[in-house]
Amino acid sequence: MSGLTEKLHLPEDRKKLFRVIPILLTAGLLIYYFVHPKMYSADGNVSVWRSVRTYEISLLSAALIFLWLETNELSEKVNRILSWIWFAVAPFAVYFSLLYLNADKYNIDFFALDKIALLLTFAFLYLVQGILFGVTGSIRFSVIIYAVAIAAIGIINCFVISFRGMAISAADLFSVGTAAAVASEYTYKLDWYMVMEILFTLLICTISLKLRKGRMMPLAARGVFLALVAVLAGGYYYLCGKTTFLEDHDIRSEGFTHQLRYKKYDMIFTTLTTCFYLVVDKPEGYSLEAVQEIAADYVTSEDEEEGAGSADADDSGSADTAGTGSGSTDSDADTVDTPNLIVIMNESWADYTDIGNTLELSEDYMPFIRSLTENTIKGTAYSSVFGGNTPNSEYEFLTGNTMAFLPTSSVGFNLFVRGNLPSLASQLDSLGYYTLAMHPYRGTNYRRNIVYPQIGFETYYTRDDFDYPYKIRNYISDETLFERIITEYEANLDSGSPLFPIMSRSRIMAATIHPTRKTWIWK
């Protein structure tokens, strides 16, 4: 009997707990404000009670707690009317809440925003809210879901910009796993605007939950409504993503520092436009025949005969898939000079004198590199990588594909390697090389564990393949990697096969090639 009584009282207990959690969260944020002087004073020397922010956050917190404890005694009819009013007003509440978070940080003036971009932003918010309403049938839950999601994205974006100097984009969705893997290495601290964004979002959620008439449509009507919203969403995507409408109105989100465009388009629409650059459109006139026509002036008769032989092999079905290198013969390797090739791609190596001409140092920090003068070529290479999406240097170097023709902020390994792809590794594999890749971190980062075999590497070593490594902080050191390269090189000498190892470090910014007969140094 007592068990039954407990079960009967459980819903009421849950309601009490549900009431307490938001109050505790509000109180916690208020306490966080008071114990961090820089929240209310730039230099920390102003008294908390002399700051306007103290009264702003106190009044907002008090209003939140009062509203949460207050019982909604309005009639069903009034609740229904208020729910539809809230459905119309909520996108504005969500938008201006996020605007408050970003306006001061990124110098956004609401009245200076592009009017077309602003209309498209609100259209997007209403479409998202409409889709959620069609799925859930509840105004309050549809508002809560996307209000919390947008607030979370906004706060995460602030942290991302502070860590890497570059705002989030749609392409970052394909790197969530990598971001999660390194997230613990950073220090997170809420600022005033983040705290207020959380409180504003709590206010939006509280208002939504106070509306008792949650479900406003029967299932059949919801289906019709959802179909209508889906059609409108498809038209929205077609207008923005498949036509030149945005370009015709000079609305663009190219480059990597997307936050610079917040002043013109705000965060929501700037981030949204990055979605439209994820797909690579086939250039006009692009075809194999066009390439052959362009290359005709540079192809010798011997090349043509060799190409014809390859084509015959493809037609007969005897040739292997491009990029695997398994179609090579022993005679191929015998007729080609095959020195060992060691490629090192390492962001931690940098020539600091390139930072500025006024940098004065007490001693040379690259004496060995500067001592390489015989049979050596040195130079500087420009990298497509800045503040993130680090494997793009590997992608460009290995495949020969430039990121200049690919969507802004995209990651080559994540988006454009979906099967066997010809690369430097597969070409060397066809010449008899033993191809080896090393990256001293998680193998799943940027899909390297999948991509490296697809572009022709026979073996891929991750951090799990290093026994007793020497670490700096929690990362395997360069010294450990170089020792492993030497070990692999010496072990491979007895095999008689040339070696092609590539060693990449996290956040690659540079490439170095060390063939046996010549030394190429790119930095």
Short mmCIF file of C-alpha atoms in Angstrom, two decimals:
data_model
loop_
_atom_site.label_atom_id
_atom_site.label_comp_id
_atom_site.label_asym_id
_atom_site.label_seq_id
_atom_site.Cartn_x
_atom_site.Cartn_y
_atom_site.Cartn_z
CA MET A 1 0.00 0.00 0.00
CA SER A 2 2.83 2.37 0.86
CA GLY A 3 4.43 1.66 -2.52
CA LEU A 4 1.20 2.62 -4.25
CA THR A 5 1.04 5.82 -2.20
CA GLU A 6 4.58 6.71 -3.23
CA LYS A 7 3.69 6.15 -6.85
CA LEU A 8 0.63 8.38 -6.49
CA HIS A 9 2.72 11.18 -4.98
CA LEU A 10 5.57 10.83 -7.48
CA PRO A 11 4.10 13.21 -10.11
CA GLU A 12 3.65 15.91 -7.45
CA ASP A 13 7.23 15.37 -6.29
CA ARG A 14 8.42 15.75 -9.84
CA LYS A 15 6.50 19.00 -10.19
CA LYS A 16 8.18 20.35 -7.06
CA LEU A 17 11.59 19.30 -8.34
CA PHE A 18 10.78 20.81 -11.73
CA ARG A 19 9.98 24.10 -9.98
CA VAL A 20 13.14 24.08 -7.89
CA ILE A 21 15.66 23.46 -10.71
CA PRO A 22 15.10 26.76 -12.61
CA ILE A 23 15.13 28.70 -9.33
CA LEU A 24 18.43 27.08 -8.31
CA LEU A 25 19.90 27.78 -11.76
CA THR A 26 18.84 31.45 -11.57
CA ALA A 27 20.25 31.77 -8.06
CA GLY A 28 23.46 30.08 -9.16
CA LEU A 29 23.96 32.55 -12.01
CA LEU A 30 23.27 35.43 -9.63
CA ILE A 31 25.87 34.15 -7.18
CA TYR A 32 28.32 33.62 -10.06
CA TYR A 33 27.87 37.29 -10.95
CA PHE A 34 28.56 38.54 -7.44
CA VAL A 35 31.72 36.47 -6.93
CA HIS A 36 33.32 37.58 -10.23
CA PRO A 37 34.18 41.28 -9.99
CA LYS A 38 35.02 41.58 -13.69
CA MET A 39 31.37 40.86 -14.44
CA TYR A 40 30.44 44.31 -13.15
CA SER A 41 33.77 46.16 -13.31
CA ALA A 42 36.35 46.10 -16.09
CA ASP A 43 39.25 46.60 -13.66
CA GLY A 44 37.58 44.91 -10.69
CA ASN A 45 37.83 48.05 -8.54
CA VAL A 46 34.21 49.26 -8.72
CA SER A 47 31.85 48.27 -5.93
CA VAL A 48 29.23 45.75 -6.99
CA TRP A 49 26.43 48.00 -5.72
CA ARG A 50 27.61 50.93 -7.85
CA SER A 51 27.27 48.97 -11.08
CA VAL A 52 24.08 49.26 -13.14
CA ARG A 53 24.53 45.64 -14.16
CA THR A 54 23.94 44.53 -10.57
CA TYR A 55 20.43 45.97 -10.58
CA GLU A 56 19.73 44.68 -14.09
CA ILE A 57 20.60 41.08 -13.26
CA SER A 58 18.93 41.26 -9.83
CA LEU A 59 15.63 42.54 -11.27
CA LEU A 60 15.69 39.97 -14.07
CA SER A 61 16.43 37.15 -11.62
CA ALA A 62 13.67 38.29 -9.26
CA ALA A 63 11.18 38.50 -12.14
CA LEU A 64 12.17 35.02 -13.27
CA ILE A 65 11.72 33.47 -9.83
CA PHE A 66 8.40 35.29 -9.28
CA LEU A 67 7.06 34.24 -12.69
CA TRP A 68 8.14 30.67 -12.10
CA LEU A 69 6.41 30.46 -8.72
CA GLU A 70 3.24 32.21 -9.91
CA THR A 71 0.35 29.94 -10.88
CA ASN A 72 -1.47 30.44 -14.18
CA GLU A 73 -5.16 30.78 -13.26
CA LEU A 74 -6.30 32.10 -16.65
CA SER A 75 -9.06 30.37 -18.55
CA GLU A 76 -8.45 27.91 -21.34
CA LYS A 77 -9.65 30.42 -23.93
CA VAL A 78 -7.27 33.12 -22.70
CA ASN A 79 -4.40 30.64 -22.60
CA ARG A 80 -5.11 29.66 -26.20
CA ILE A 81 -5.09 33.30 -27.35
CA LEU A 82 -1.91 34.04 -25.41
CA SER A 83 -0.26 30.92 -26.87
CA TRP A 84 -0.84 32.11 -30.42
CA ILE A 85 0.39 35.59 -29.50
CA TRP A 86 3.50 33.99 -28.01
CA PHE A 87 3.93 31.94 -31.19
CA ALA A 88 4.08 35.23 -33.14
CA VAL A 89 6.32 37.04 -30.65
CA ALA A 90 8.76 34.29 -29.60
CA PRO A 91 11.10 34.55 -32.65
CA PHE A 92 11.68 38.21 -31.81
CA ALA A 93 12.44 37.34 -28.19
CA VAL A 94 14.91 34.65 -29.26
CA TYR A 95 16.53 36.94 -31.84
CA PHE A 96 17.04 39.97 -29.57
CA SER A 97 18.27 37.76 -26.75
CA LEU A 98 21.04 36.49 -29.04
CA LEU A 99 21.64 40.00 -30.36
CA TYR A 100 22.31 41.19 -26.82
CA LEU A 101 24.90 38.43 -26.46
CA ASN A 102 26.75 39.44 -29.65
CA ALA A 103 26.11 43.16 -30.19
CA ASP A 104 28.81 44.56 -27.93
CA LYS A 105 31.30 41.76 -28.66
CA TYR A 106 31.20 42.15 -32.44
CA ASN A 107 30.04 45.77 -32.84
CA ILE A 108 26.59 44.93 -34.21
CA ASP A 109 24.17 47.82 -34.72
CA PHE A 110 20.67 46.45 -35.27
CA PHE A 111 19.62 49.43 -37.38
CA ALA A 112 22.69 49.06 -39.62
CA LEU A 113 21.99 45.42 -40.47
CA ASP A 114 21.20 44.49 -44.05
CA LYS A 115 17.39 44.67 -44.33
CA ILE A 116 17.06 41.71 -46.70
CA ALA A 117 19.31 39.55 -44.51
CA LEU A 118 17.25 40.60 -41.49
CA LEU A 119 13.98 39.57 -43.16
CA LEU A 120 15.51 36.25 -44.17
CA THR A 121 16.71 35.74 -40.59
CA PHE A 122 13.22 36.13 -39.14
CA ALA A 123 11.81 33.97 -41.94
CA PHE A 124 14.28 31.26 -40.92
CA LEU A 125 13.28 31.52 -37.24
CA TYR A 126 9.59 31.23 -38.08
CA LEU A 127 10.27 28.24 -40.34
CA VAL A 128 12.23 26.44 -37.61
CA GLN A 129 9.52 27.20 -35.07
CA GLY A 130 6.84 26.08 -37.53
CA ILE A 131 8.59 22.76 -38.23
CA LEU A 132 8.99 22.07 -34.52
CA PHE A 133 5.37 23.00 -33.89
CA GLY A 134 4.24 20.68 -36.67
CA VAL A 135 6.27 17.83 -35.17
CA THR A 136 5.42 18.35 -31.49
CA GLY A 137 2.00 19.98 -31.82
CA SER A 138 2.99 22.20 -28.88
CA ILE A 139 3.78 25.89 -29.08
CA ARG A 140 5.59 25.98 -25.77
CA PHE A 141 7.85 23.02 -26.47
CA SER A 142 8.63 24.16 -30.02
CA VAL A 143 9.71 27.56 -28.68
CA ILE A 144 11.75 26.04 -25.86
CA ILE A 145 13.62 23.65 -28.15
CA TYR A 146 14.89 26.20 -30.62
CA ALA A 147 15.38 28.96 -28.03
CA VAL A 148 17.72 26.71 -26.02
CA ALA A 149 19.44 25.47 -29.18
CA ILE A 150 20.13 28.98 -30.51
CA ALA A 151 21.32 30.21 -27.11
CA ALA A 152 23.66 27.22 -26.80
CA ILE A 153 25.06 27.79 -30.30
CA GLY A 154 25.55 31.48 -29.53
CA ILE A 155 27.49 30.82 -26.33
CA ILE A 156 29.53 28.02 -27.90
CA ASN A 157 30.33 30.36 -30.79
CA CYS A 158 31.70 32.97 -28.39
CA PHE A 159 34.03 30.39 -26.87
CA VAL A 160 35.09 29.10 -30.30
CA ILE A 161 35.97 32.62 -31.50
CA SER A 162 37.99 33.27 -28.35
CA PHE A 163 39.89 29.98 -28.81
CA ARG A 164 40.61 29.99 -32.54
CA GLY A 165 39.75 33.51 -33.74
CA MET A 166 37.17 32.16 -36.19
CA ALA A 167 33.41 31.79 -35.80
CA ILE A 168 31.62 28.49 -36.20
CA SER A 169 30.25 27.53 -39.60
CA ALA A 170 28.16 24.74 -41.06
CA ALA A 171 31.31 22.81 -42.00
CA ASP A 172 32.17 22.52 -38.30
CA LEU A 173 29.32 20.02 -37.94
CA PHE A 174 31.59 17.46 -39.59
CA SER A 175 34.32 18.14 -37.03
CA VAL A 176 32.24 17.87 -33.87
CA GLY A 177 34.05 14.70 -32.83
CA THR A 178 37.43 16.37 -33.09
CA ALA A 179 36.18 19.46 -31.25
CA ALA A 180 34.84 17.30 -28.44
CA ALA A 181 38.17 15.48 -28.20
CA VAL A 182 40.13 18.69 -27.54
CA ALA A 183 37.41 20.59 -25.64
CA SER A 184 38.80 19.56 -22.25
CA GLU A 185 42.11 21.30 -23.02
CA TYR A 186 40.54 24.78 -22.83
CA THR A 187 39.44 26.96 -19.92
CA TYR A 188 35.84 28.20 -19.96
CA LYS A 189 34.60 31.27 -18.14
CA LEU A 190 31.20 32.91 -18.55
CA ASP A 191 31.12 36.64 -19.13
CA TRP A 192 28.31 39.13 -18.49
CA TYR A 193 26.68 38.67 -21.88
CA MET A 194 26.69 34.87 -21.61
CA VAL A 195 25.07 34.98 -18.17
CA MET A 196 22.39 37.36 -19.44
CA GLU A 197 21.80 35.16 -22.50
CA ILE A 198 21.18 32.19 -20.20
CA LEU A 199 18.78 34.25 -18.05
CA PHE A 200 16.92 35.60 -21.09
CA THR A 201 16.57 32.07 -22.43
CA LEU A 202 15.28 30.91 -19.03
CA LEU A 203 12.73 33.72 -19.21
CA ILE A 204 11.61 32.59 -22.68
CA CYS A 205 11.30 29.01 -21.46
CA THR A 206 9.41 30.09 -18.34
CA ILE A 207 6.87 32.10 -20.34
CA SER A 208 6.42 29.14 -22.68
CA LEU A 209 5.82 26.68 -19.85
CA LYS A 210 3.36 28.98 -18.10
CA LEU A 211 0.99 28.73 -21.08
CA ARG A 212 -1.19 25.79 -20.09
CA LYS A 213 -2.78 25.24 -23.48
CA GLY A 214 0.24 23.53 -24.98
CA ARG A 215 -1.24 21.47 -27.81
CA MET A 216 -3.09 23.59 -30.32
CA MET A 217 -3.81 21.29 -33.28
CA PRO A 218 -5.17 17.79 -33.86
CA LEU A 219 -2.85 15.32 -35.58
CA ALA A 220 -4.42 15.64 -39.05
CA ALA A 221 -4.20 19.44 -39.00
CA ARG A 222 -0.60 19.23 -37.84
CA GLY A 223 0.24 17.06 -40.85
CA VAL A 224 -1.21 19.63 -43.24
CA PHE A 225 0.55 22.45 -41.39
CA LEU A 226 3.87 20.60 -41.43
CA ALA A 227 3.57 19.91 -45.16
CA LEU A 228 2.93 23.60 -45.82
CA VAL A 229 5.92 24.66 -43.72
CA ALA A 230 8.09 22.05 -45.48
CA VAL A 231 7.15 23.56 -48.85
CA LEU A 232 7.99 27.04 -47.60
CA ALA A 233 11.31 25.75 -46.18
CA GLY A 234 12.13 24.16 -49.54
CA GLY A 235 11.40 27.45 -51.27
CA TYR A 236 13.61 29.26 -48.75
CA TYR A 237 16.49 26.87 -49.44
CA TYR A 238 16.02 27.15 -53.19
CA LEU A 239 16.01 30.96 -53.05
CA CYS A 240 19.11 31.23 -50.87
CA GLY A 241 21.07 28.16 -51.92
CA LYS A 242 20.22 27.47 -55.54
CA THR A 243 19.76 30.92 -57.06
CA THR A 244 21.95 34.03 -57.23
CA PHE A 245 19.55 35.96 -55.00
CA LEU A 246 22.05 36.45 -52.17
CA GLU A 247 24.90 37.38 -54.52
CA ASP A 248 22.61 39.75 -56.45
CA HIS A 249 21.98 41.59 -53.19
CA ASP A 250 25.66 41.46 -52.20
CA ILE A 251 25.02 39.05 -49.32
CA ARG A 252 28.04 36.78 -48.97
CA SER A 253 29.71 34.71 -46.28
CA GLU A 254 33.00 33.77 -47.85
CA GLY A 255 36.31 33.64 -46.03
CA PHE A 256 36.92 32.17 -42.60
CA THR A 257 36.46 35.06 -40.12
CA HIS A 258 32.68 34.98 -40.34
CA GLN A 259 32.29 37.15 -37.24
CA LEU A 260 33.45 40.14 -39.30
CA ARG A 261 30.17 39.89 -41.21
CA TYR A 262 28.02 39.93 -38.07
CA LYS A 263 27.95 43.74 -38.31
CA LYS A 264 26.10 43.44 -41.60
CA TYR A 265 24.10 40.21 -41.37
CA ASP A 266 24.14 39.24 -37.64
CA MET A 267 25.23 35.85 -36.33
CA ILE A 268 22.20 33.74 -37.26
CA PHE A 269 22.10 34.58 -40.95
CA THR A 270 25.89 34.66 -41.35
CA THR A 271 26.12 31.15 -39.92
CA LEU A 272 23.13 30.03 -41.98
CA THR A 273 24.71 31.19 -45.24
CA THR A 274 27.70 28.94 -44.61
CA CYS A 275 25.33 26.01 -45.16
CA PHE A 276 24.88 27.08 -48.78
CA TYR A 277 28.62 26.69 -49.46
CA LEU A 278 28.90 23.05 -48.38
CA VAL A 279 28.10 21.70 -51.83
CA VAL A 280 30.60 22.07 -54.66
CA ASP A 281 28.85 23.02 -57.88
CA LYS A 282 30.26 21.52 -61.04
CA PRO A 283 31.94 24.34 -63.04
CA GLU A 284 30.47 25.19 -66.41
CA GLY A 285 32.22 23.27 -69.19
CA TYR A 286 33.88 20.86 -66.77
CA SER A 287 34.49 17.42 -68.32
CA LEU A 288 37.20 14.86 -69.01
CA GLU A 289 37.13 15.84 -72.67
CA ALA A 290 37.78 19.48 -71.77
CA VAL A 291 40.77 18.49 -69.64
CA GLN A 292 42.18 16.33 -72.44
CA GLU A 293 41.77 19.19 -74.90
CA ILE A 294 43.60 21.61 -72.60
CA ALA A 295 46.40 19.07 -71.98
CA ALA A 296 46.77 18.15 -75.66
CA ASP A 297 49.58 20.63 -76.26
CA TYR A 298 51.61 19.16 -73.39
CA VAL A 299 51.22 15.43 -74.10
CA THR A 300 53.88 13.56 -76.07
CA SER A 301 53.22 10.61 -78.35
CA GLU A 302 54.64 8.24 -75.72
CA ASP A 303 52.21 9.62 -73.16
CA GLU A 304 49.33 9.10 -75.56
CA GLU A 305 50.30 5.47 -76.13
CA GLU A 306 50.57 4.88 -72.39
CA GLY A 307 47.21 6.57 -71.83
CA ALA A 308 45.62 4.43 -74.52
CA GLY A 309 46.99 1.31 -72.86
CA SER A 310 45.53 2.39 -69.54
CA ALA A 311 42.19 3.09 -71.18
CA ASP A 312 42.20 -0.39 -72.77
CA ALA A 313 42.90 -1.90 -69.37
CA ASP A 314 40.01 0.02 -67.86
CA ASP A 315 37.68 -1.12 -70.65
CA SER A 316 38.66 -4.74 -70.16
CA GLY A 317 37.98 -4.51 -66.46
CA SER A 318 41.45 -5.75 -65.53
CA ALA A 319 42.66 -2.50 -64.00
CA ASP A 320 42.17 -1.84 -60.31
CA THR A 321 40.30 1.11 -58.88
CA ALA A 322 42.25 4.36 -59.09
CA GLY A 323 43.91 5.34 -55.87
CA THR A 324 44.57 1.86 -54.53
CA GLY A 325 47.83 1.37 -56.34
CA SER A 326 47.27 -2.36 -56.53
CA GLY A 327 47.46 -2.38 -60.30
CA SER A 328 51.20 -1.72 -60.31
CA THR A 329 53.76 -4.18 -61.63
CA ASP A 330 57.31 -4.96 -60.59
CA SER A 331 58.56 -3.47 -63.85
CA ASP A 332 57.04 -0.10 -62.92
CA ALA A 333 59.21 0.17 -59.83
CA ASP A 334 62.28 -1.15 -61.69
CA THR A 335 62.17 1.64 -64.29
CA VAL A 336 61.63 4.54 -61.88
CA ASP A 337 64.12 6.15 -59.51
CA THR A 338 62.64 5.51 -56.04
CA PRO A 339 64.46 7.31 -53.22
CA ASN A 340 63.04 7.13 -49.71
CA LEU A 341 60.69 10.05 -49.06
CA ILE A 342 60.00 11.35 -45.57
CA VAL A 343 57.34 14.05 -45.21
CA ILE A 344 56.94 15.97 -41.96
CA MET A 345 53.99 18.32 -41.49
CA ASN A 346 54.32 20.15 -38.21
CA GLU A 347 52.58 23.29 -37.02
CA SER A 348 54.86 23.75 -34.04
CA TRP A 349 57.74 24.50 -36.40
CA ALA A 350 57.72 28.17 -37.38
CA ASP A 351 60.18 30.83 -38.47
CA TYR A 352 59.37 33.60 -36.03
CA THR A 353 61.32 36.19 -37.98
CA ASP A 354 58.47 36.09 -40.48
CA ILE A 355 56.25 37.69 -37.86
CA GLY A 356 57.97 41.05 -38.22
CA ASN A 357 61.25 42.68 -39.14
CA THR A 358 61.71 44.11 -35.64
CA LEU A 359 61.91 40.76 -33.85
CA GLU A 360 65.30 40.43 -32.18
CA LEU A 361 66.44 37.12 -30.71
CA SER A 362 69.41 36.21 -28.53
CA GLU A 363 70.31 33.13 -30.57
CA ASP A 364 69.42 31.27 -33.73
CA TYR A 365 66.48 28.95 -33.11
CA MET A 366 66.89 26.97 -36.37
CA PRO A 367 70.65 26.46 -36.70
CA PHE A 368 70.42 23.04 -38.37
CA ILE A 369 67.86 24.16 -40.95
CA ARG A 370 69.92 27.22 -41.80
CA SER A 371 73.04 25.05 -42.10
CA LEU A 372 71.47 23.03 -44.93
CA THR A 373 72.98 24.63 -48.00
CA GLU A 374 74.30 21.77 -50.12
CA ASN A 375 71.82 20.10 -52.46
CA THR A 376 69.01 21.92 -50.68
CA ILE A 377 66.08 24.01 -51.81
CA LYS A 378 64.27 26.20 -49.27
CA GLY A 379 61.18 28.28 -49.59
CA THR A 380 57.90 29.42 -48.10
CA ALA A 381 54.53 27.90 -48.88
CA TYR A 382 51.18 29.52 -48.13
CA SER A 383 48.76 27.45 -46.08
CA SER A 384 44.98 27.34 -46.39
CA VAL A 385 44.71 26.62 -42.69
CA PHE A 386 43.97 29.29 -40.13
CA GLY A 387 42.75 28.63 -36.62
CA GLY A 388 41.09 25.30 -37.34
CA ASN A 389 40.23 22.70 -40.00
CA THR A 390 43.83 21.64 -39.72
CA PRO A 391 43.98 18.60 -42.02
CA ASN A 392 43.36 20.73 -45.09
CA SER A 393 47.12 21.13 -45.48
CA GLU A 394 47.37 17.34 -45.66
CA TYR A 395 44.46 17.19 -48.10
CA GLU A 396 46.03 19.76 -50.43
CA PHE A 397 49.52 18.31 -50.26
CA LEU A 398 48.50 14.71 -50.78
CA THR A 399 45.73 15.09 -53.37
CA GLY A 400 46.86 18.21 -55.23
CA ASN A 401 43.38 19.68 -54.81
CA THR A 402 43.31 23.28 -53.65
CA MET A 403 40.86 24.48 -51.02
CA ALA A 404 40.45 27.66 -53.09
CA PHE A 405 37.82 25.91 -55.21
CA LEU A 406 36.05 24.20 -52.31
CA PRO A 407 33.44 25.60 -49.91
CA THR A 408 34.66 28.11 -47.37
CA SER A 409 35.63 26.62 -43.98
CA SER A 410 35.03 23.09 -45.22
CA VAL A 411 37.31 20.16 -44.40
CA GLY A 412 38.51 18.11 -47.34
CA PHE A 413 38.80 14.85 -45.40
CA ASN A 414 35.28 15.20 -43.99
CA LEU A 415 33.38 16.22 -47.11
CA PHE A 416 35.25 15.29 -50.26
CA VAL A 417 36.87 11.90 -49.68
CA ARG A 418 34.06 9.36 -49.91
CA GLY A 419 35.92 6.52 -51.58
CA ASN A 420 39.27 5.67 -53.16
CA LEU A 421 40.89 8.91 -54.29
CA PRO A 422 44.12 9.26 -56.30
CA SER A 423 46.86 10.96 -54.30
CA LEU A 424 50.59 11.21 -53.90
CA ALA A 425 50.40 8.16 -51.60
CA SER A 426 48.55 6.01 -54.14
CA GLN A 427 50.92 7.10 -56.91
CA LEU A 428 53.97 6.15 -54.86
CA ASP A 429 52.27 2.90 -53.87
CA SER A 430 51.93 2.05 -57.57
CA LEU A 431 55.70 2.55 -57.89
CA GLY A 432 56.44 0.01 -55.18
CA TYR A 433 56.69 2.28 -52.15
CA TYR A 434 55.66 1.19 -48.68
CA THR A 435 53.33 4.06 -47.70
CA LEU A 436 53.02 4.87 -44.02
CA ALA A 437 51.10 7.66 -42.23
CA MET A 438 51.46 8.74 -38.61
CA HIS A 439 49.37 11.12 -36.52
CA PRO A 440 49.93 10.95 -32.76
CA TYR A 441 46.35 11.51 -31.69
CA ARG A 442 42.97 9.82 -32.04
CA GLY A 443 42.68 7.97 -35.32
CA THR A 444 39.11 9.15 -35.76
CA ASN A 445 40.07 12.83 -35.81
CA TYR A 446 38.91 14.29 -39.14
CA ARG A 447 38.20 10.73 -40.34
CA ARG A 448 41.92 10.04 -40.89
CA ASN A 449 41.43 6.38 -39.99
CA ILE A 450 39.01 6.13 -42.95
CA VAL A 451 40.60 8.61 -45.35
CA TYR A 452 44.24 7.50 -45.23
CA PRO A 453 43.54 3.99 -46.57
CA GLN A 454 41.25 5.48 -49.21
CA ILE A 455 43.99 7.73 -50.57
CA GLY A 456 46.59 4.98 -50.71
CA PHE A 457 48.34 4.53 -47.36
CA GLU A 458 49.05 0.92 -46.45
CA THR A 459 49.60 1.60 -42.75
CA TYR A 460 48.36 4.30 -40.40
CA TYR A 461 49.78 4.77 -36.89
CA THR A 462 47.79 6.69 -34.27
CA ARG A 463 48.63 7.47 -30.66
CA ASP A 464 47.65 3.91 -29.75
CA ASP A 465 50.62 2.60 -31.74
CA PHE A 466 53.29 4.39 -29.66
CA ASP A 467 54.58 2.43 -26.69
CA TYR A 468 55.77 4.51 -23.72
CA PRO A 469 55.92 7.83 -25.60
CA TYR A 470 57.44 10.96 -24.15
CA LYS A 471 54.66 13.52 -23.75
CA ILE A 472 54.46 17.27 -23.42
CA ARG A 473 51.31 17.97 -21.41
CA ASN A 474 49.04 15.18 -22.64
CA TYR A 475 50.35 15.06 -26.20
CA ILE A 476 52.97 12.82 -27.77
CA SER A 477 56.08 14.89 -28.42
CA ASP A 478 57.81 15.60 -31.73
CA GLU A 479 60.87 13.83 -30.38
CA THR A 480 58.91 10.59 -30.01
CA LEU A 481 57.57 10.92 -33.54
CA PHE A 482 60.97 11.53 -35.09
CA GLU A 483 62.43 8.57 -33.24
CA ARG A 484 59.62 6.42 -34.62
CA ILE A 485 60.32 7.65 -38.16
CA ILE A 486 63.98 6.69 -37.78
CA THR A 487 62.96 3.28 -36.45
CA GLU A 488 60.61 2.68 -39.37
CA TYR A 489 63.23 3.89 -41.86
CA GLU A 490 65.91 1.57 -40.51
CA ALA A 491 63.54 -1.39 -40.33
CA ASN A 492 62.49 -0.81 -43.92
CA LEU A 493 66.07 -0.83 -45.29
CA ASP A 494 66.16 -4.63 -45.20
CA SER A 495 62.92 -4.94 -47.17
CA GLY A 496 64.36 -3.46 -50.34
CA SER A 497 61.22 -1.35 -50.87
CA PRO A 498 61.41 2.46 -50.86
CA LEU A 499 59.69 4.12 -47.92
CA PHE A 500 57.12 6.97 -47.94
CA PRO A 501 56.17 7.92 -44.39
CA ILE A 502 54.19 11.10 -43.71
CA MET A 503 54.14 12.41 -40.18
CA SER A 504 51.50 14.97 -39.29
CA ARG A 505 51.02 16.87 -36.07
CA SER A 506 47.74 18.25 -34.76
CA ARG A 507 46.93 21.62 -36.27
CA ILE A 508 49.20 21.30 -39.30
CA MET A 509 50.51 24.55 -40.68
CA ALA A 510 53.68 23.54 -42.52
CA ALA A 511 55.16 20.79 -44.67
CA THR A 512 58.71 19.49 -44.92
CA ILE A 513 59.93 16.92 -47.44
CA HIS A 514 63.23 15.11 -46.92
CA PRO A 515 64.02 12.80 -49.85
CA THR A 516 67.23 10.81 -49.71
CA ARG A 517 68.91 12.60 -52.60
CA LYS A 518 67.51 16.07 -52.19
CA THR A 519 66.12 18.00 -49.28
CA TRP A 520 63.09 20.14 -49.90
CA ILE A 521 62.21 22.43 -47.04
CA TRP A 522 58.83 24.11 -47.12
CA LYS A 523 57.81 26.32 -44.25
#
